[in-house]
CSV table of C-alpha atoms in Angstrom, one decimal:
chain,number,residue,atom,x,y,z
A,1,UNK,CA,-44.7,-161.9,-91.9
A,2,UNK,CA,-43.6,-158.8,-93.7
A,3,UNK,CA,-44.0,-156.9,-90.5
A,4,UNK,CA,-41.7,-159.3,-88.6
A,5,UNK,CA,-39.2,-159.0,-91.2
A,6,UNK,CA,-39.5,-155.3,-91.3
A,7,UNK,CA,-38.8,-155.0,-87.4
A,8,UNK,CA,-35.8,-157.6,-87.9
A,9,UNK,CA,-34.3,-155.3,-90.6
A,10,UNK,CA,-34.8,-152.1,-88.6
A,11,UNK,CA,-33.2,-153.8,-85.8
A,12,UNK,CA,-30.3,-154.8,-87.9
A,13,UNK,CA,-29.6,-151.4,-89.2
A,14,UNK,CA,-30.2,-149.7,-85.9
A,15,UNK,CA,-27.4,-152.2,-84.2
A,16,UNK,CA,-25.3,-151.3,-87.3
A,17,UNK,CA,-25.7,-147.6,-86.4
A,18,UNK,CA,-24.4,-148.2,-82.9
A,19,UNK,CA,-21.5,-150.0,-84.4
A,20,UNK,CA,-20.8,-146.9,-86.6
A,21,UNK,CA,-20.9,-144.7,-83.5
A,22,UNK,CA,-18.4,-146.6,-81.8
A,23,UNK,CA,-16.0,-146.5,-84.6
A,24,UNK,CA,-16.6,-142.5,-84.6
A,25,UNK,CA,-15.8,-142.4,-81.0
A,26,UNK,CA,-12.8,-144.5,-80.9
A,27,UNK,CA,-11.2,-143.5,-84.4
A,28,UNK,CA,-8.3,-143.8,-84.2
A,29,UNK,CA,-7.9,-141.7,-87.6
A,30,UNK,CA,-9.9,-139.2,-89.4
A,31,UNK,CA,-10.3,-141.7,-92.2
A,32,UNK,CA,-12.0,-144.0,-90.0
A,33,UNK,CA,-14.3,-141.3,-88.8
A,34,UNK,CA,-15.2,-140.3,-92.2
A,35,UNK,CA,-15.7,-143.9,-93.4
A,36,UNK,CA,-18.1,-144.5,-90.5
A,37,UNK,CA,-20.0,-141.3,-91.2
A,38,UNK,CA,-20.5,-142.5,-94.7
A,39,UNK,CA,-21.7,-146.0,-93.7
A,40,UNK,CA,-24.0,-144.0,-91.0
A,41,UNK,CA,-25.5,-142.2,-93.9
A,42,UNK,CA,-26.1,-145.4,-96.0
A,43,UNK,CA,-27.7,-147.2,-92.9
A,44,UNK,CA,-30.1,-144.0,-92.3
A,45,UNK,CA,-31.2,-144.4,-96.1
A,46,UNK,CA,-32.1,-148.0,-95.4
A,47,UNK,CA,-34.0,-147.1,-92.3
A,48,UNK,CA,-35.9,-144.4,-94.2
A,49,UNK,CA,-37.0,-146.8,-97.0
A,50,UNK,CA,-38.0,-149.4,-94.4
A,51,UNK,CA,-40.2,-146.8,-92.6
A,52,UNK,CA,-41.8,-146.0,-95.9
A,53,UNK,CA,-42.8,-149.6,-96.5
A,54,UNK,CA,-44.1,-149.9,-93.1
A,55,UNK,CA,-46.2,-146.9,-93.6
A,56,UNK,CA,-47.3,-148.0,-97.0
A,57,UNK,CA,-46.6,-144.6,-98.4
A,58,UNK,CA,-44.4,-143.6,-101.1
A,59,UNK,CA,-43.5,-140.1,-99.5
A,60,UNK,CA,-40.1,-141.2,-98.3
A,61,UNK,CA,-38.1,-141.8,-101.5
A,62,UNK,CA,-37.3,-138.1,-102.0
A,63,UNK,CA,-36.3,-137.9,-98.3
A,64,UNK,CA,-33.9,-141.0,-98.8
A,65,UNK,CA,-32.8,-139.7,-102.2
A,66,UNK,CA,-31.8,-136.3,-100.7
A,67,UNK,CA,-30.1,-137.9,-97.8
A,68,UNK,CA,-28.0,-139.9,-100.2
A,69,UNK,CA,-27.0,-136.8,-102.2
A,70,UNK,CA,-26.0,-134.8,-99.1
A,71,UNK,CA,-24.2,-137.7,-97.7
A,72,UNK,CA,-22.0,-138.2,-100.6
A,73,UNK,CA,-21.3,-134.5,-101.0
A,74,UNK,CA,-20.5,-134.2,-97.4
A,75,UNK,CA,-18.1,-137.2,-97.6
A,76,UNK,CA,-16.2,-135.8,-100.5
A,77,UNK,CA,-16.1,-132.3,-99.0
A,78,UNK,CA,-14.5,-133.6,-95.7
A,79,UNK,CA,-11.9,-135.9,-97.7
A,80,UNK,CA,-11.1,-133.0,-100.0
A,81,UNK,CA,-10.6,-130.6,-97.0
A,82,UNK,CA,-8.3,-133.0,-95.4
A,83,UNK,CA,-6.5,-133.7,-98.6
A,84,UNK,CA,-5.9,-130.4,-100.0
A,85,UNK,CA,-6.9,-128.0,-97.2
A,86,UNK,CA,-9.6,-126.5,-99.4
A,87,UNK,CA,-12.9,-127.9,-100.8
A,88,UNK,CA,-13.4,-126.0,-104.0
A,89,UNK,CA,-9.7,-124.8,-105.4
B,1,UNK,CA,-49.9,-166.3,-104.9
B,2,UNK,CA,-50.2,-163.6,-102.2
B,3,UNK,CA,-48.2,-166.0,-99.8
B,4,UNK,CA,-45.5,-166.4,-102.3
B,5,UNK,CA,-45.0,-162.6,-102.6
B,6,UNK,CA,-44.9,-162.2,-99.0
B,7,UNK,CA,-41.9,-165.0,-98.8
B,8,UNK,CA,-40.1,-163.2,-101.4
B,9,UNK,CA,-40.3,-159.8,-99.8
B,10,UNK,CA,-39.5,-161.2,-96.4
B,11,UNK,CA,-36.3,-163.0,-97.8
B,12,UNK,CA,-35.1,-159.7,-99.1
B,13,UNK,CA,-35.6,-157.9,-96.2
B,14,UNK,CA,-34.0,-160.4,-94.1
B,15,UNK,CA,-31.0,-160.7,-96.4
B,16,UNK,CA,-30.9,-156.7,-96.4
B,17,UNK,CA,-30.7,-156.8,-92.5
B,18,UNK,CA,-27.9,-159.4,-92.4
B,19,UNK,CA,-25.9,-157.7,-94.8
B,20,UNK,CA,-26.2,-154.2,-93.4
B,21,UNK,CA,-25.4,-155.6,-89.9
B,22,UNK,CA,-22.4,-157.4,-91.5
B,23,UNK,CA,-21.2,-154.3,-93.2
B,24,UNK,CA,-21.5,-152.3,-90.0
B,25,UNK,CA,-19.9,-154.9,-87.7
B,26,UNK,CA,-17.0,-155.4,-90.1
B,27,UNK,CA,-16.2,-151.7,-89.3
B,28,UNK,CA,-15.9,-152.7,-85.7
B,29,UNK,CA,-14.0,-156.2,-86.0
B,30,UNK,CA,-11.4,-155.3,-88.7
B,31,UNK,CA,-8.0,-154.0,-87.5
B,32,UNK,CA,-6.7,-151.7,-90.0
B,33,UNK,CA,-8.2,-148.7,-91.7
B,34,UNK,CA,-7.5,-150.1,-95.1
B,35,UNK,CA,-8.9,-153.3,-94.1
B,36,UNK,CA,-11.9,-151.3,-92.6
B,37,UNK,CA,-12.6,-149.7,-96.0
B,38,UNK,CA,-13.5,-153.1,-97.4
B,39,UNK,CA,-16.4,-153.9,-95.2
B,40,UNK,CA,-19.1,-151.1,-95.3
B,41,UNK,CA,-18.5,-149.9,-99.0
B,42,UNK,CA,-19.4,-153.5,-100.2
B,43,UNK,CA,-21.9,-155.1,-97.8
B,44,UNK,CA,-23.9,-152.1,-96.9
B,45,UNK,CA,-24.5,-151.3,-100.5
B,46,UNK,CA,-25.8,-154.7,-101.0
B,47,UNK,CA,-27.8,-154.3,-97.8
B,48,UNK,CA,-29.4,-151.0,-99.3
B,49,UNK,CA,-30.1,-152.8,-102.5
B,50,UNK,CA,-31.9,-155.6,-101.1
B,51,UNK,CA,-33.9,-153.1,-99.1
B,52,UNK,CA,-34.9,-151.2,-102.3
B,53,UNK,CA,-35.5,-154.3,-104.2
B,54,UNK,CA,-37.9,-155.4,-101.4
B,55,UNK,CA,-39.7,-151.8,-101.4
B,56,UNK,CA,-40.3,-152.2,-105.1
B,57,UNK,CA,-41.8,-155.6,-105.0
B,58,UNK,CA,-44.0,-154.5,-102.0
B,59,UNK,CA,-45.3,-151.6,-103.8
B,60,UNK,CA,-45.5,-153.5,-107.1
B,61,UNK,CA,-47.0,-156.7,-106.1
B,62,UNK,CA,-48.9,-156.0,-102.9
B,63,UNK,CA,-50.0,-152.4,-103.2
B,64,UNK,CA,-50.4,-152.6,-107.1
B,65,UNK,CA,-48.7,-149.4,-107.7
B,66,UNK,CA,-45.5,-150.1,-109.5
B,67,UNK,CA,-42.7,-147.5,-109.2
B,68,UNK,CA,-39.1,-147.1,-110.1
B,69,UNK,CA,-37.9,-144.2,-107.8
B,70,UNK,CA,-36.1,-146.9,-105.8
B,71,UNK,CA,-33.8,-147.7,-109.0
B,72,UNK,CA,-32.7,-144.3,-108.9
B,73,UNK,CA,-31.4,-144.6,-105.3
B,74,UNK,CA,-29.7,-147.7,-106.2
B,75,UNK,CA,-28.0,-146.4,-109.3
B,76,UNK,CA,-27.1,-143.3,-107.4
B,77,UNK,CA,-25.5,-145.3,-104.4
B,78,UNK,CA,-23.9,-147.6,-106.9
B,79,UNK,CA,-22.2,-144.7,-108.8
B,80,UNK,CA,-20.8,-143.1,-105.7
B,81,UNK,CA,-19.6,-145.9,-103.3
B,82,UNK,CA,-16.5,-146.3,-105.5
B,83,UNK,CA,-15.8,-142.5,-105.6
B,84,UNK,CA,-16.3,-142.2,-101.7
B,85,UNK,CA,-14.0,-145.4,-101.2
B,86,UNK,CA,-11.4,-143.8,-103.5
B,87,UNK,CA,-11.5,-140.6,-101.6
B,88,UNK,CA,-11.2,-142.3,-98.1
B,89,UNK,CA,-8.3,-144.2,-99.4
B,90,UNK,CA,-6.4,-141.2,-100.7
B,91,UNK,CA,-7.0,-139.5,-97.4
B,92,UNK,CA,-5.6,-142.3,-95.4
B,93,UNK,CA,-2.4,-142.3,-97.8
B,94,UNK,CA,-1.8,-138.6,-97.7
B,95,UNK,CA,-2.1,-138.4,-93.9
B,96,UNK,CA,0.0,-141.7,-93.1
B,97,UNK,CA,2.6,-142.2,-95.9
B,98,UNK,CA,5.6,-140.3,-97.1
B,99,UNK,CA,6.5,-139.9,-100.8
B,100,UNK,CA,9.3,-142.3,-100.3
B,101,UNK,CA,7.2,-145.2,-99.0
B,102,UNK,CA,5.2,-145.8,-102.2
B,103,UNK,CA,6.7,-146.7,-105.6
B,104,UNK,CA,7.3,-144.3,-108.3
B,105,UNK,CA,4.5,-143.5,-111.0
B,106,UNK,CA,6.7,-144.1,-113.9
B,107,UNK,CA,5.2,-140.9,-115.6
B,108,UNK,CA,6.1,-137.3,-115.8
B,109,UNK,CA,4.2,-136.3,-112.8
B,110,UNK,CA,4.2,-137.9,-109.2
B,111,UNK,CA,1.5,-138.9,-107.2
B,112,UNK,CA,-1.9,-136.6,-107.1
B,113,UNK,CA,-1.8,-136.8,-103.4
B,114,UNK,CA,1.7,-135.3,-102.9
B,115,UNK,CA,2.0,-133.0,-105.8
B,116,UNK,CA,-0.2,-130.0,-107.1
B,117,UNK,CA,-1.8,-130.7,-110.4
B,118,UNK,CA,0.5,-129.6,-113.5
B,119,UNK,CA,-0.1,-126.4,-115.0
B,120,UNK,CA,-1.8,-126.4,-118.3
B,121,UNK,CA,0.4,-125.9,-121.3
B,122,UNK,CA,-0.5,-122.7,-123.3
B,123,UNK,CA,0.0,-122.8,-127.0
B,124,UNK,CA,0.1,-119.3,-128.8
B,125,UNK,CA,-0.7,-118.4,-132.4
B,126,UNK,CA,2.4,-119.9,-134.0
B,127,UNK,CA,2.2,-123.2,-132.4
B,128,UNK,CA,4.9,-122.4,-129.9
B,129,UNK,CA,4.3,-123.4,-126.2
B,130,UNK,CA,4.3,-120.2,-124.2
B,131,UNK,CA,4.4,-119.5,-120.5
């Protein structure tokens, strides 16, 4: 039963990644693309944790934690670059 | 009892999938950039939260090795989601609005997206404001 639910959740997040890809391709503005990239990072975190549950190992938490941190920093850096033309003033 | 645990974990996993899909679908369906900001920052964070709860329950109840790593990820995401949303909204405002379009701040300084930060006031030894 858990196996079926895992596949369902993975499918949902996978389809969500495709939606995000559509938004990145269509735009129409830079803010939309940043938002879609941020959502993509969150979906990937969920996929990594689901993969960890499926494998039954606790190895993937560090990976998902790192992805969360890198995603946050990259989103803020991209926004600041568009806002001020510079990342660290 | 094992059956009850499995049902609980399954419910959380299905909930996570539905919320994650709703968050990403909102990104496609909603019309305006500011509307689109609403969908993922709320729903996807809830979706990831459900995944992490399901993971904690699975490793704690079925595998018998209770762990709190997931709580760290949850806390980090809950802390960073509003900051990210604020930054994206500021980017949108800076690129699409003129200073005349938005109301005055009613303070000494204008909006942070249009003006440079105010210079720090230097006070010398006699308590006078210097350059």
